[in-house]
Amino acid sequence: MAFRDEWLRARAVAWKDLMAERRSKAGFNSVAALGVTILVLFGFALGPDAEAIRAAAPGALWLAALFAGVLAFNRSYQVELDGGALEPLLMYPGARRSIFAGKLLANFVFVFLLLVIVIAVSLVLFHITVPSTWPRLLLVVLLGEVGLVTLGTFYAAMASRSRAREVLLPLLLFPMLVPVLLAAMQATKALLVGDVMHDAGAWTSLLVAYDVIFLISTFLAFDYVIEA
Amino acid sequence: MTAAAAFTLEVPKSGRWPIFGWFAVLFLAGAQITAFAISPPDRDMGDLQKILYVHVPAAWNMGICYLLVAIYSFRYLWKRDDRDDLIAASAAEVGTLLNGLTLVLGMIWARPTWGVWWVWDARLTSTLIMFLVFAGYLALRAFVEEPDRRALWSAVAGIMGAINYPIVYMSVRWWRTIHQVQSTPSTLDPTYTFSLRLNAVAVLFILIYFIRRRYEAALTERVTEQLSQAAALGGPLHA
């Protein structure tokens, strides 16, 4: 019963965030445009050589998602802080972790849509052919996204309420995300060339371990972060 | 009114700590001289090997510092005593310093040995990432003014950073590896082992002294904050 209550609360928070986003659209459109811009800039950095571009595509794709996603994480608290709505939200009865779960869910949907656009554009710009193992690729994308969004939503709860939030969030978040980015890039790279070395499996298990460890620890720690 | 305000803080006294500081410096000097005097140059590396006596102790003691950060962060979340937060902060600063020292000394050794300043090896890369994680931790402390909030958030960030280390290490290790396998006492000549341990203890004394003095300074700052807060509220300072 208690679990059901928490799920309903989390869903309400997620629904509220997504609704606010859908009504303004400004947030998503600008973040998606930034994601595409970053891909284009990577294209310039990697030169016109088609082979080099294709080899570096998984890295470029994940970094574009990371740089654009970071803006989404701070935004998800910023809208509420500007409207003075975070305090009332915290005063609702029930565990604070359902607020975190809700924000996590909303950010997951937001970043997923961002990834759809970034991947679609990468397919075109970086001459990627979709491999036959695409369901595994989708799994890697989703697992990588979970890691990215979990820590992003968590650290944004601190950074968005500090001075210099634009600097602080990437500074805290990026070093923590090294394993998830490395694993996601390597697994994506392996699957795009048909996983000839059979190392995508190991990277996928690393992603699963990372996601489980940080989902648990962020849920445990969120109460401390939001109470102050 | 928060739990942290229940503890009365006092400006700490330095007592005999300055004497301990001099002792630590002299001990380090003695340990270095011993290392140079008794251990012969390495067959392959020559005197370059002497960097071992600062690089490895710095790396070990960096680990001790980060362990202290994790322990005192947990303790702060449990007891909500401001002093635990300040010890964690002091240990993080000293740890970041030793971390930077480890990296720089390692590079100075790597250039003549491996021919490059930097290689993307598991140990090096994860040490660099740890440096960045704790740079983020110190930035978080600098950018949050409200003391209770700063203490809670940095405790959480410190613990998260500690949890992340093994995962970072694993991931970079799978990515690529060339760092030489650590020597163990069985592969190392006893004269090297003795000098190495002596220097590790010397750096440990320096570390204890640094953390203590940094803690004194942090506590003094914290007391000043509390006094000015109380003065701003117009009332006497209540415990």
Coordinates of C-alpha atoms in Angstrom, one line a residue, chain B:
Chain B
M1 CA 17.0 25.6 14.9
T2 CA 18.9 22.7 13.7
A3 CA 20.6 19.8 15.3
A4 CA 24.1 21.2 14.6
A5 CA 23.4 24.3 16.7
A6 CA 23.1 22.0 19.8
F7 CA 26.9 21.7 19.9
T8 CA 28.9 24.5 21.4
L9 CA 32.0 25.3 19.5
E10 CA 35.1 26.8 21.0
V11 CA 38.1 28.4 19.4
P12 CA 40.7 25.6 19.6
K13 CA 44.0 26.0 21.2
S14 CA 47.1 25.1 19.3
G15 CA 48.8 23.7 22.4
R16 CA 51.9 21.6 21.5
W17 CA 50.9 21.1 17.9
P18 CA 53.5 23.6 16.5
I19 CA 56.2 21.5 18.2
F20 CA 54.7 18.4 16.6
G21 CA 54.9 20.2 13.3
W22 CA 58.6 20.8 13.6
F23 CA 59.1 17.2 14.6
A24 CA 57.2 16.1 11.5
V25 CA 59.3 18.3 9.2
L26 CA 62.6 17.1 10.8
F27 CA 61.4 13.5 10.7
L28 CA 60.6 13.8 6.9
A29 CA 64.0 15.4 6.3
G30 CA 65.7 12.5 8.2
A31 CA 63.7 9.9 6.3
Q32 CA 64.6 11.4 3.0
I33 CA 68.3 11.6 3.9
T34 CA 68.2 7.9 5.1
A35 CA 66.5 6.9 1.8
F36 CA 69.2 8.6 -0.2
A37 CA 72.0 7.3 2.0
I38 CA 71.2 3.7 2.5
S39 CA 69.4 2.6 -0.6
P40 CA 71.6 2.0 -3.7
P41 CA 70.5 3.4 -7.1
D42 CA 68.2 1.1 -9.0
R43 CA 69.9 -1.1 -11.7
D44 CA 67.7 0.2 -14.5
M45 CA 66.4 3.5 -13.2
G46 CA 69.4 4.8 -11.3
D47 CA 68.8 7.7 -9.0
L48 CA 65.5 8.3 -10.7
Q49 CA 64.2 5.6 -8.4
K50 CA 64.5 8.0 -5.4
I51 CA 61.3 9.6 -6.5
L52 CA 59.6 6.5 -5.1
Y53 CA 60.2 7.8 -1.6
V54 CA 57.9 10.8 -2.2
H55 CA 55.6 9.6 -4.9
V56 CA 54.4 6.4 -3.1
P57 CA 54.1 7.9 0.4
A58 CA 52.1 10.7 -1.1
A59 CA 49.8 8.3 -2.8
W60 CA 49.3 6.1 0.3
N61 CA 48.6 9.1 2.5
M62 CA 46.2 10.5 -0.1
G63 CA 44.2 7.3 0.4
I64 CA 44.2 7.8 4.1
C65 CA 42.9 11.3 3.7
Y66 CA 40.0 10.2 1.5
L67 CA 39.2 7.4 3.9
L68 CA 39.0 10.0 6.7
V69 CA 36.7 12.2 4.5
A70 CA 34.4 9.2 4.1
I71 CA 34.5 8.2 7.8
Y72 CA 33.9 11.7 9.1
S73 CA 31.2 12.4 6.5
F74 CA 29.3 9.4 7.7
R75 CA 29.9 10.5 11.3
Y76 CA 28.5 13.9 10.5
L77 CA 25.3 12.5 9.0
W78 CA 24.9 10.3 12.1
K79 CA 25.8 12.8 14.9
R80 CA 25.4 16.2 13.2
D81 CA 28.4 17.5 15.0
D82 CA 30.0 20.5 13.1
R83 CA 33.4 19.3 14.2
D84 CA 33.1 16.1 12.1
D85 CA 32.2 18.2 9.1
L86 CA 35.3 20.4 9.6
I87 CA 37.6 17.4 10.0
A88 CA 36.2 15.9 6.8
A89 CA 36.8 19.3 5.0
S90 CA 40.4 19.6 6.3
A91 CA 41.1 16.0 5.3
A92 CA 39.7 16.6 1.8
E93 CA 42.0 19.7 1.4
V94 CA 45.1 17.8 2.5
G95 CA 44.0 14.8 0.4
T96 CA 43.6 16.9 -2.7
L97 CA 47.0 18.4 -2.1
L98 CA 48.6 15.0 -1.8
N99 CA 46.6 13.8 -4.8
G100 CA 48.1 16.7 -6.9
L101 CA 51.5 15.9 -5.6
T102 CA 51.2 12.2 -6.5
L103 CA 50.2 13.1 -10.0
V104 CA 53.0 15.6 -10.6
L105 CA 55.7 13.4 -9.1
G106 CA 54.4 10.5 -11.1
M107 CA 54.7 12.6 -14.3
I108 CA 58.2 13.6 -13.4
W109 CA 59.1 10.0 -13.1
A110 CA 57.1 8.9 -16.2
R111 CA 58.8 11.3 -18.6
P112 CA 62.3 9.7 -18.5
T113 CA 61.0 6.2 -17.8
W114 CA 58.1 5.8 -20.2
G115 CA 59.1 8.7 -22.5
V116 CA 55.9 10.6 -22.0
W117 CA 54.5 12.8 -19.2
W118 CA 51.1 11.1 -19.3
V119 CA 49.7 7.7 -20.2
W120 CA 46.0 6.8 -20.1
D121 CA 46.5 4.0 -17.7
A122 CA 44.0 2.8 -15.1
R123 CA 45.9 3.9 -12.0
L124 CA 46.9 7.3 -13.4
T125 CA 43.5 8.1 -14.9
S126 CA 41.6 7.1 -11.8
T127 CA 43.9 9.2 -9.6
L128 CA 43.3 12.2 -11.9
I129 CA 39.6 11.6 -11.8
M130 CA 39.7 11.4 -8.0
F131 CA 41.5 14.7 -8.0
L132 CA 38.7 16.2 -10.1
V133 CA 36.0 14.6 -7.8
F134 CA 37.5 16.3 -4.8
A135 CA 38.1 19.6 -6.6
G136 CA 34.3 19.4 -7.1
Y137 CA 33.9 18.7 -3.4
L138 CA 36.0 21.7 -2.4
A139 CA 34.1 23.9 -5.0
L140 CA 30.8 22.8 -3.4
R141 CA 32.0 23.9 0.0
A142 CA 33.1 27.2 -1.4
F143 CA 29.8 27.9 -3.2
V144 CA 27.4 27.1 -0.4
E145 CA 27.3 29.7 2.4
E146 CA 24.8 28.4 4.8
P147 CA 26.8 26.2 7.2
D148 CA 24.4 23.4 7.9
R149 CA 23.5 23.0 4.3
R150 CA 27.2 23.1 3.3
A151 CA 28.0 20.4 5.9
L152 CA 25.2 18.1 4.8
W153 CA 25.8 18.4 1.1
S154 CA 29.5 18.0 1.3
A155 CA 29.1 14.9 3.5
V156 CA 26.9 13.4 0.9
A157 CA 29.2 14.4 -2.0
G158 CA 32.3 13.0 -0.1
I159 CA 30.6 9.7 0.4
M160 CA 29.5 9.5 -3.2
G161 CA 33.0 10.3 -4.4
A162 CA 34.4 7.5 -2.2
I163 CA 31.8 5.0 -3.5
N164 CA 32.7 6.0 -7.1
Y165 CA 36.4 5.3 -6.8
P166 CA 36.4 1.5 -7.2
I167 CA 34.0 1.8 -10.2
V168 CA 36.1 4.5 -11.9
Y169 CA 39.2 2.3 -11.3
M170 CA 37.5 -0.8 -12.7
S171 CA 36.1 1.0 -15.8
V172 CA 39.4 2.7 -16.7
R173 CA 41.2 -0.6 -16.1
W174 CA 39.1 -2.4 -18.6
W175 CA 39.6 0.5 -21.0
R176 CA 43.4 0.2 -21.0
T177 CA 46.3 -0.6 -18.7
I178 CA 50.1 -0.2 -18.6
H179 CA 51.0 0.9 -15.1
Q180 CA 53.7 -1.4 -13.7
V181 CA 52.3 -3.9 -11.3
Q182 CA 53.0 -2.6 -7.8
S183 CA 56.1 -4.0 -6.1
T184 CA 55.4 -6.0 -3.0
P185 CA 57.8 -6.4 -0.1
S186 CA 58.8 -9.8 -1.5
T187 CA 59.9 -8.3 -4.9
L188 CA 61.6 -5.3 -3.3
D189 CA 65.0 -5.3 -1.6
P190 CA 64.7 -4.8 2.2
T191 CA 66.7 -1.5 2.1
Y192 CA 64.1 -0.1 -0.3
T193 CA 61.2 -1.3 1.7
F194 CA 62.6 0.1 5.0
S195 CA 63.2 3.6 3.4
L196 CA 59.8 3.6 1.8
R197 CA 58.0 2.8 5.0
L198 CA 60.0 5.3 6.9
N199 CA 59.0 8.0 4.4
A200 CA 55.4 6.9 4.4
V201 CA 55.4 7.4 8.2
A202 CA 57.0 10.8 7.8
V203 CA 54.4 12.0 5.3
L204 CA 51.7 10.6 7.7
F205 CA 53.1 12.9 10.4
I206 CA 53.0 15.8 8.0
L207 CA 49.4 14.9 7.1
I208 CA 48.3 14.7 10.7
Y209 CA 49.9 18.1 11.4
F210 CA 48.3 19.7 8.3
I211 CA 44.8 18.3 9.0
R212 CA 45.1 19.5 12.6
R213 CA 46.1 23.0 11.7
R214 CA 43.6 23.3 8.9
Y215 CA 40.9 22.0 11.3
E216 CA 41.9 24.7 13.9
A217 CA 41.6 27.4 11.2
A218 CA 38.2 26.0 10.0
L219 CA 36.9 25.8 13.5
T220 CA 37.9 29.4 14.2
E221 CA 36.2 30.5 11.0
R222 CA 33.1 28.6 12.0
V223 CA 33.0 30.2 15.5
T224 CA 33.4 33.6 13.9
E225 CA 30.4 32.8 11.6
Q226 CA 28.3 31.8 14.6
L227 CA 29.3 34.9 16.6
S228 CA 28.5 37.3 13.7
Q229 CA 25.2 35.5 13.1
A230 CA 24.3 35.9 16.8
A231 CA 25.3 39.6 16.7
A232 CA 23.2 40.2 13.6
L233 CA 20.2 38.7 15.4
G234 CA 20.9 41.1 18.3
G235 CA 20.8 38.5 21.0
P236 CA 23.5 36.8 23.1
L237 CA 25.1 33.7 21.6
H238 CA 23.1 30.7 22.8
A239 CA 24.6 27.2 22.8

